[in-house]
PDB file of C-alpha atoms in Angstrom:
ATOM      1  CA  MET I   3     158.201   2.068  38.210  1.00  0.00           C
ATOM      2  CA  ILE I   4     161.118   0.114  39.605  1.00  0.00           C
ATOM      3  CA  GLU I   5     161.202  -3.502  38.421  1.00  0.00           C
ATOM      4  CA  ASN I   6     160.420  -5.707  41.402  1.00  0.00           C
ATOM      5  CA  LEU I   7     159.931  -9.457  41.443  1.00  0.00           C
ATOM      6  CA  TYR I   8     157.961  -9.229  44.686  1.00  0.00           C
ATOM      7  CA  THR I   9     155.359  -6.541  44.023  1.00  0.00           C
ATOM      8  CA  PRO I  10     152.457  -7.391  46.377  1.00  0.00           C
ATOM      9  CA  SER I  11     149.337  -8.829  44.698  1.00  0.00           C
ATOM     10  CA  CYS I  12     150.758  -8.012  41.249  1.00  0.00           C
ATOM     11  CA  ILE I  13     151.973  -9.859  38.216  1.00  0.00           C
ATOM     12  CA  ARG I  14     154.268  -8.360  35.581  1.00  0.00           C
ATOM     13  CA  THR I  15     152.835  -8.715  32.110  1.00  0.00           C
ATOM     14  CA  PHE I  16     154.533  -9.273  28.767  1.00  0.00           C
ATOM     15  CA  THR I  17     154.391  -5.513  28.031  1.00  0.00           C
ATOM     16  CA  GLY I  18     155.951  -4.698  31.414  1.00  0.00           C
ATOM     17  CA  LYS I  19     152.848  -3.589  33.290  1.00  0.00           C
ATOM     18  CA  TYR I  20     152.328  -4.568  36.938  1.00  0.00           C
ATOM     19  CA  ILE I  21     148.706  -5.598  37.441  1.00  0.00           C
ATOM     20  CA  ASN I  22     147.063  -6.201  40.775  1.00  0.00           C
ATOM     21  CA  VAL I  23     144.751  -9.058  39.853  1.00  0.00           C
ATOM     22  CA  PHE I  24     142.628  -8.510  42.977  1.00  0.00           C
ATOM     23  CA  ASN I  25     142.088  -4.813  42.294  1.00  0.00           C
ATOM     24  CA  PRO I  26     142.905  -4.318  38.603  1.00  0.00           C
ATOM     25  CA  ASP I  27     143.264  -0.939  36.950  1.00  0.00           C
ATOM     26  CA  PRO I  28     141.431  -0.988  33.578  1.00  0.00           C
ATOM     27  CA  GLU I  29     144.112   1.291  32.095  1.00  0.00           C
ATOM     28  CA  LEU I  30     146.660  -1.500  32.523  1.00  0.00           C
ATOM     29  CA  ILE I  31     144.610  -4.160  30.722  1.00  0.00           C
ATOM     30  CA  CYS I  32     145.799  -4.462  27.123  1.00  0.00           C
ATOM     31  CA  ILE I  33     145.028  -6.791  24.243  1.00  0.00           C
ATOM     32  CA  GLU I  34     148.709  -7.475  23.545  1.00  0.00           C
ATOM     33  CA  ASP I  35     149.165  -8.914  27.055  1.00  0.00           C
ATOM     34  CA  ILE I  36     145.995 -10.964  26.737  1.00  0.00           C
ATOM     35  CA  ALA I  37     146.989 -12.366  23.322  1.00  0.00           C
ATOM     36  CA  HIS I  38     150.551 -13.114  24.408  1.00  0.00           C
ATOM     37  CA  SER I  39     149.574 -14.860  27.615  1.00  0.00           C
ATOM     38  CA  LEU I  40     146.697 -16.895  26.166  1.00  0.00           C
ATOM     39  CA  SER I  41     148.837 -18.005  23.221  1.00  0.00           C
ATOM     40  CA  ASN I  42     151.400 -19.415  25.655  1.00  0.00           C
ATOM     41  CA  GLN I  43     148.913 -21.256  27.886  1.00  0.00           C
ATOM     42  CA  CYS I  44     148.017 -24.820  26.992  1.00  0.00           C
ATOM     43  CA  ARG I  45     144.447 -26.034  27.407  1.00  0.00           C
ATOM     44  CA  PHE I  46     143.687 -28.823  29.896  1.00  0.00           C
ATOM     45  CA  GLY I  47     146.353 -27.586  32.286  1.00  0.00           C
ATOM     46  CA  GLY I  48     149.069 -28.561  29.814  1.00  0.00           C
ATOM     47  CA  HIS I  49     148.148 -32.248  29.850  1.00  0.00           C
ATOM     48  CA  LEU I  50     147.389 -32.577  26.132  1.00  0.00           C
ATOM     49  CA  PRO I  51     149.549 -34.825  23.948  1.00  0.00           C
ATOM     50  CA  GLU I  52     150.549 -31.717  21.962  1.00  0.00           C
ATOM     51  CA  PHE I  53     150.395 -28.005  22.687  1.00  0.00           C
ATOM     52  CA  TYR I  54     147.064 -26.278  21.960  1.00  0.00           C
ATOM     53  CA  SER I  55     146.591 -22.775  23.337  1.00  0.00           C
ATOM     54  CA  VAL I  56     143.788 -20.919  25.028  1.00  0.00           C
ATOM     55  CA  ALA I  57     144.228 -18.231  22.344  1.00  0.00           C
ATOM     56  CA  GLN I  58     143.507 -20.740  19.580  1.00  0.00           C
ATOM     57  CA  HIS I  59     140.507 -22.078  21.516  1.00  0.00           C
ATOM     58  CA  SER I  60     139.234 -18.504  21.844  1.00  0.00           C
ATOM     59  CA  PHE I  61     139.719 -17.866  18.129  1.00  0.00           C
ATOM     60  CA  TYR I  62     137.641 -20.952  17.291  1.00  0.00           C
ATOM     61  CA  CYS I  63     134.908 -19.849  19.699  1.00  0.00           C
ATOM     62  CA  ALA I  64     134.783 -16.449  18.004  1.00  0.00           C
ATOM     63  CA  SER I  65     134.680 -18.072  14.582  1.00  0.00           C
ATOM     64  CA  TRP I  66     131.699 -20.271  15.436  1.00  0.00           C
ATOM     65  CA  VAL I  67     129.229 -17.762  16.937  1.00  0.00           C
ATOM     66  CA  ALA I  68     126.919 -15.147  15.466  1.00  0.00           C
ATOM     67  CA  LYS I  69     128.445 -11.799  14.529  1.00  0.00           C
ATOM     68  CA  GLU I  70     127.057  -9.948  17.546  1.00  0.00           C
ATOM     69  CA  HIS I  71     128.836 -12.328  19.952  1.00  0.00           C
ATOM     70  CA  LYS I  72     132.207 -12.705  18.208  1.00  0.00           C
ATOM     71  CA  LEU I  73     134.146 -10.234  20.371  1.00  0.00           C
ATOM     72  CA  ALA I  74     132.743 -11.690  23.594  1.00  0.00           C
ATOM     73  CA  ALA I  75     133.599 -15.198  22.372  1.00  0.00           C
ATOM     74  CA  LEU I  76     137.153 -14.163  21.468  1.00  0.00           C
ATOM     75  CA  LEU I  77     137.659 -12.600  24.909  1.00  0.00           C
ATOM     76  CA  HIS I  78     135.599 -15.058  26.987  1.00  0.00           C
ATOM     77  CA  ASP I  79     138.772 -16.414  28.631  1.00  0.00           C
ATOM     78  CA  ALA I  80     140.661 -13.096  28.754  1.00  0.00           C
ATOM     79  CA  SER I  81     140.813 -13.138  32.554  1.00  0.00           C
ATOM     80  CA  GLU I  82     143.030 -16.220  32.227  1.00  0.00           C
ATOM     81  CA  ALA I  83     145.754 -13.954  30.858  1.00  0.00           C
ATOM     82  CA  TYR I  84     146.051 -12.706  34.424  1.00  0.00           C
ATOM     83  CA  LEU I  85     144.677 -15.613  36.492  1.00  0.00           C
ATOM     84  CA  LEU I  86     145.890 -18.517  34.281  1.00  0.00           C
ATOM     85  CA  ASP I  87     143.896 -21.291  32.663  1.00  0.00           C
ATOM     86  CA  ILE I  88     142.936 -23.465  35.608  1.00  0.00           C
ATOM     87  CA  PRO I  89     141.064 -26.670  34.741  1.00  0.00           C
ATOM     88  CA  SER I  90     137.375 -26.505  35.728  1.00  0.00           C
ATOM     89  CA  PRO I  91     137.549 -29.273  38.369  1.00  0.00           C
ATOM     90  CA  VAL I  92     140.314 -27.327  40.144  1.00  0.00           C
ATOM     91  CA  LYS I  93     138.539 -23.956  39.770  1.00  0.00           C
ATOM     92  CA  ALA I  94     135.467 -25.418  41.485  1.00  0.00           C
ATOM     93  CA  GLY I  95     137.547 -26.171  44.564  1.00  0.00           C
ATOM     94  CA  LEU I  96     139.009 -22.676  44.896  1.00  0.00           C
ATOM     95  CA  SER I  97     136.665 -20.847  47.242  1.00  0.00           C
ATOM     96  CA  ASN I  98     136.747 -17.315  45.802  1.00  0.00           C
ATOM     97  CA  TYR I  99     138.167 -17.882  42.313  1.00  0.00           C
ATOM     98  CA  LYS I 100     134.813 -17.290  40.591  1.00  0.00           C
ATOM     99  CA  GLU I 101     134.398 -13.957  42.383  1.00  0.00           C
ATOM    100  CA  ILE I 102     137.881 -12.793  41.347  1.00  0.00           C
ATOM    101  CA  GLU I 103     137.379 -14.043  37.770  1.00  0.00           C
ATOM    102  CA  ASP I 104     133.974 -12.338  37.461  1.00  0.00           C
ATOM    103  CA  GLN I 105     135.355  -9.021  38.736  1.00  0.00           C
ATOM    104  CA  LEU I 106     138.195  -9.149  36.221  1.00  0.00           C
ATOM    105  CA  MET I 107     135.944 -10.271  33.347  1.00  0.00           C
ATOM    106  CA  GLN I 108     133.490  -7.444  34.064  1.00  0.00           C
ATOM    107  CA  LEU I 109     136.333  -4.944  33.867  1.00  0.00           C
ATOM    108  CA  ILE I 110     137.636  -6.505  30.617  1.00  0.00           C
ATOM    109  CA  ALA I 111     134.119  -6.517  29.125  1.00  0.00           C
ATOM    110  CA  GLU I 112     133.653  -2.831  29.953  1.00  0.00           C
ATOM    111  CA  LYS I 113     137.061  -1.941  28.545  1.00  0.00           C
ATOM    112  CA  PHE I 114     136.565  -3.765  25.237  1.00  0.00           C
ATOM    113  CA  GLY I 115     132.813  -3.271  24.869  1.00  0.00           C
ATOM    114  CA  PHE I 116     131.079  -6.619  25.191  1.00  0.00           C
ATOM    115  CA  LYS I 117     128.421  -8.035  27.502  1.00  0.00           C
ATOM    116  CA  TYR I 118     129.330  -9.889  30.687  1.00  0.00           C
ATOM    117  CA  PRO I 119     128.005 -12.216  31.974  1.00  0.00           C
ATOM    118  CA  LEU I 120     128.368 -13.914  28.628  1.00  0.00           C
ATOM    119  CA  ASP I 121     125.457 -14.689  26.329  1.00  0.00           C
ATOM    120  CA  ASP I 122     124.257 -18.301  26.291  1.00  0.00           C
ATOM    121  CA  GLU I 123     125.474 -18.712  22.705  1.00  0.00           C
ATOM    122  CA  VAL I 124     129.062 -18.015  23.832  1.00  0.00           C
ATOM    123  CA  LYS I 125     128.740 -20.341  26.816  1.00  0.00           C
ATOM    124  CA  ASN I 126     127.299 -23.089  24.628  1.00  0.00           C
ATOM    125  CA  ILE I 127     129.986 -22.879  21.937  1.00  0.00           C
ATOM    126  CA  ASP I 128     132.650 -22.874  24.664  1.00  0.00           C
ATOM    127  CA  LYS I 129     131.202 -26.125  26.058  1.00  0.00           C
ATOM    128  CA  GLU I 130     130.816 -27.655  22.594  1.00  0.00           C
ATOM    129  CA  LEU I 131     134.398 -26.813  21.707  1.00  0.00           C
ATOM    130  CA  LEU I 132     135.623 -28.178  25.046  1.00  0.00           C
ATOM    131  CA  GLN I 133     133.988 -31.506  24.180  1.00  0.00           C
ATOM    132  CA  LEU I 134     135.538 -31.491  20.699  1.00  0.00           C
ATOM    133  CA  GLU I 135     138.961 -30.643  22.120  1.00  0.00           C
ATOM    134  CA  TRP I 136     138.622 -33.455  24.657  1.00  0.00           C
ATOM    135  CA  GLU I 137     137.748 -36.023  22.017  1.00  0.00           C
ATOM    136  CA  GLN I 138     140.074 -34.871  19.245  1.00  0.00           C
ATOM    137  CA  LEU I 139     143.103 -33.568  21.093  1.00  0.00           C
ATOM    138  CA  MET I 140     143.127 -35.376  24.430  1.00  0.00           C
ATOM    139  CA  LEU I 141     141.702 -38.739  23.305  1.00  0.00           C
ATOM    140  CA  ARG I 142     142.888 -38.379  19.679  1.00  0.00           C
ATOM    141  CA  LYS I 143     139.569 -39.556  18.266  1.00  0.00           C
ATOM    142  CA  LYS I 144     138.949 -38.706  14.651  1.00  0.00           C
ATOM    143  CA  GLY I 145     135.475 -37.507  13.819  1.00  0.00           C
ATOM    144  CA  ARG I 146     133.421 -35.165  11.706  1.00  0.00           C
ATOM    145  CA  TRP I 147     135.103 -32.052  13.201  1.00  0.00           C
ATOM    146  CA  TYR I 148     138.692 -33.320  13.180  1.00  0.00           C
ATOM    147  CA  ARG I 149     139.967 -30.971  10.482  1.00  0.00           C
ATOM    148  CA  ASP I 150     138.672 -27.947  12.355  1.00  0.00           C
ATOM    149  CA  ILE I 151     141.098 -28.329  15.266  1.00  0.00           C
ATOM    150  CA  VAL I 152     144.702 -28.253  14.141  1.00  0.00           C
ATOM    151  CA  PRO I 153     147.026 -27.013  16.909  1.00  0.00           C
ATOM    152  CA  VAL I 154     149.429 -24.229  15.997  1.00  0.00           C
ATOM    153  CA  ILE I 155     152.509 -22.871  17.739  1.00  0.00           C
ATOM    154  CA  PRO I 156     152.101 -19.974  20.202  1.00  0.00           C
ATOM    155  CA  VAL I 157     153.400 -17.226  17.898  1.00  0.00           C
ATOM    156  CA  THR I 158     150.878 -18.247  15.235  1.00  0.00           C
ATOM    157  CA  ALA I 159     148.035 -18.437  17.772  1.00  0.00           C
ATOM    158  CA  LYS I 160     148.937 -14.967  19.050  1.00  0.00           C
ATOM    159  CA  GLY I 161     148.896 -13.521  15.534  1.00  0.00           C
ATOM    160  CA  VAL I 162     145.570 -15.140  14.647  1.00  0.00           C
ATOM    161  CA  PHE I 163     144.060 -13.939  17.945  1.00  0.00           C
ATOM    162  CA  LEU I 164     145.258 -10.345  17.435  1.00  0.00           C
ATOM    163  CA  ASN I 165     144.133 -10.294  13.804  1.00  0.00           C
ATOM    164  CA  LYS I 166     140.676 -11.510  14.830  1.00  0.00           C
ATOM    165  CA  PHE I 167     140.527  -8.841  17.552  1.00  0.00           C
ATOM    166  CA  LYS I 168     141.517  -6.108  15.084  1.00  0.00           C
ATOM    167  CA  SER I 169     138.946  -7.268  12.528  1.00  0.00           C
ATOM    168  CA  LEU I 170     136.220  -7.180  15.178  1.00  0.00           C
ATOM    169  CA  THR I 171     137.117  -3.792  16.648  1.00  0.00           C
ATOM    170  CA  GLN I 172     137.951  -1.689  13.574  1.00  0.00           C
TER     171      GLN I 172
END
């Protein structure tokens, strides 16, 4: 394929693939692109006092659920590798975002072998962690969970994410 900045409906990924996010080809979805992108995206739309990635958030989610839900928890935000991490209040105002996200997540779930829509345990830990991140990272409140959330740089988050993926899929 010829490199083209203006490929209609497509983004170019870290590994050089062109993905149409509105009609994605499952063969082009790869864990390296997901890990790289999520490790470079800051939670809360980048408005935290210090960088804390979606990849690290996903790792924590996977660490805090039952074994049978760990892969789904690790990949629960995988669509954001292609659609970006948009804060929930903004997502709610985008008329067809949920439809596009669900289509992409279904494809990712089929490719990597987990259930979508997500189990309630994954949804609940995601919400619990969001609250902890809000209090500890955004508001800088110290509490009983403070030591569990220590932001790391993107390259470290990417490595931890990929290692977790490998341990869950081998």
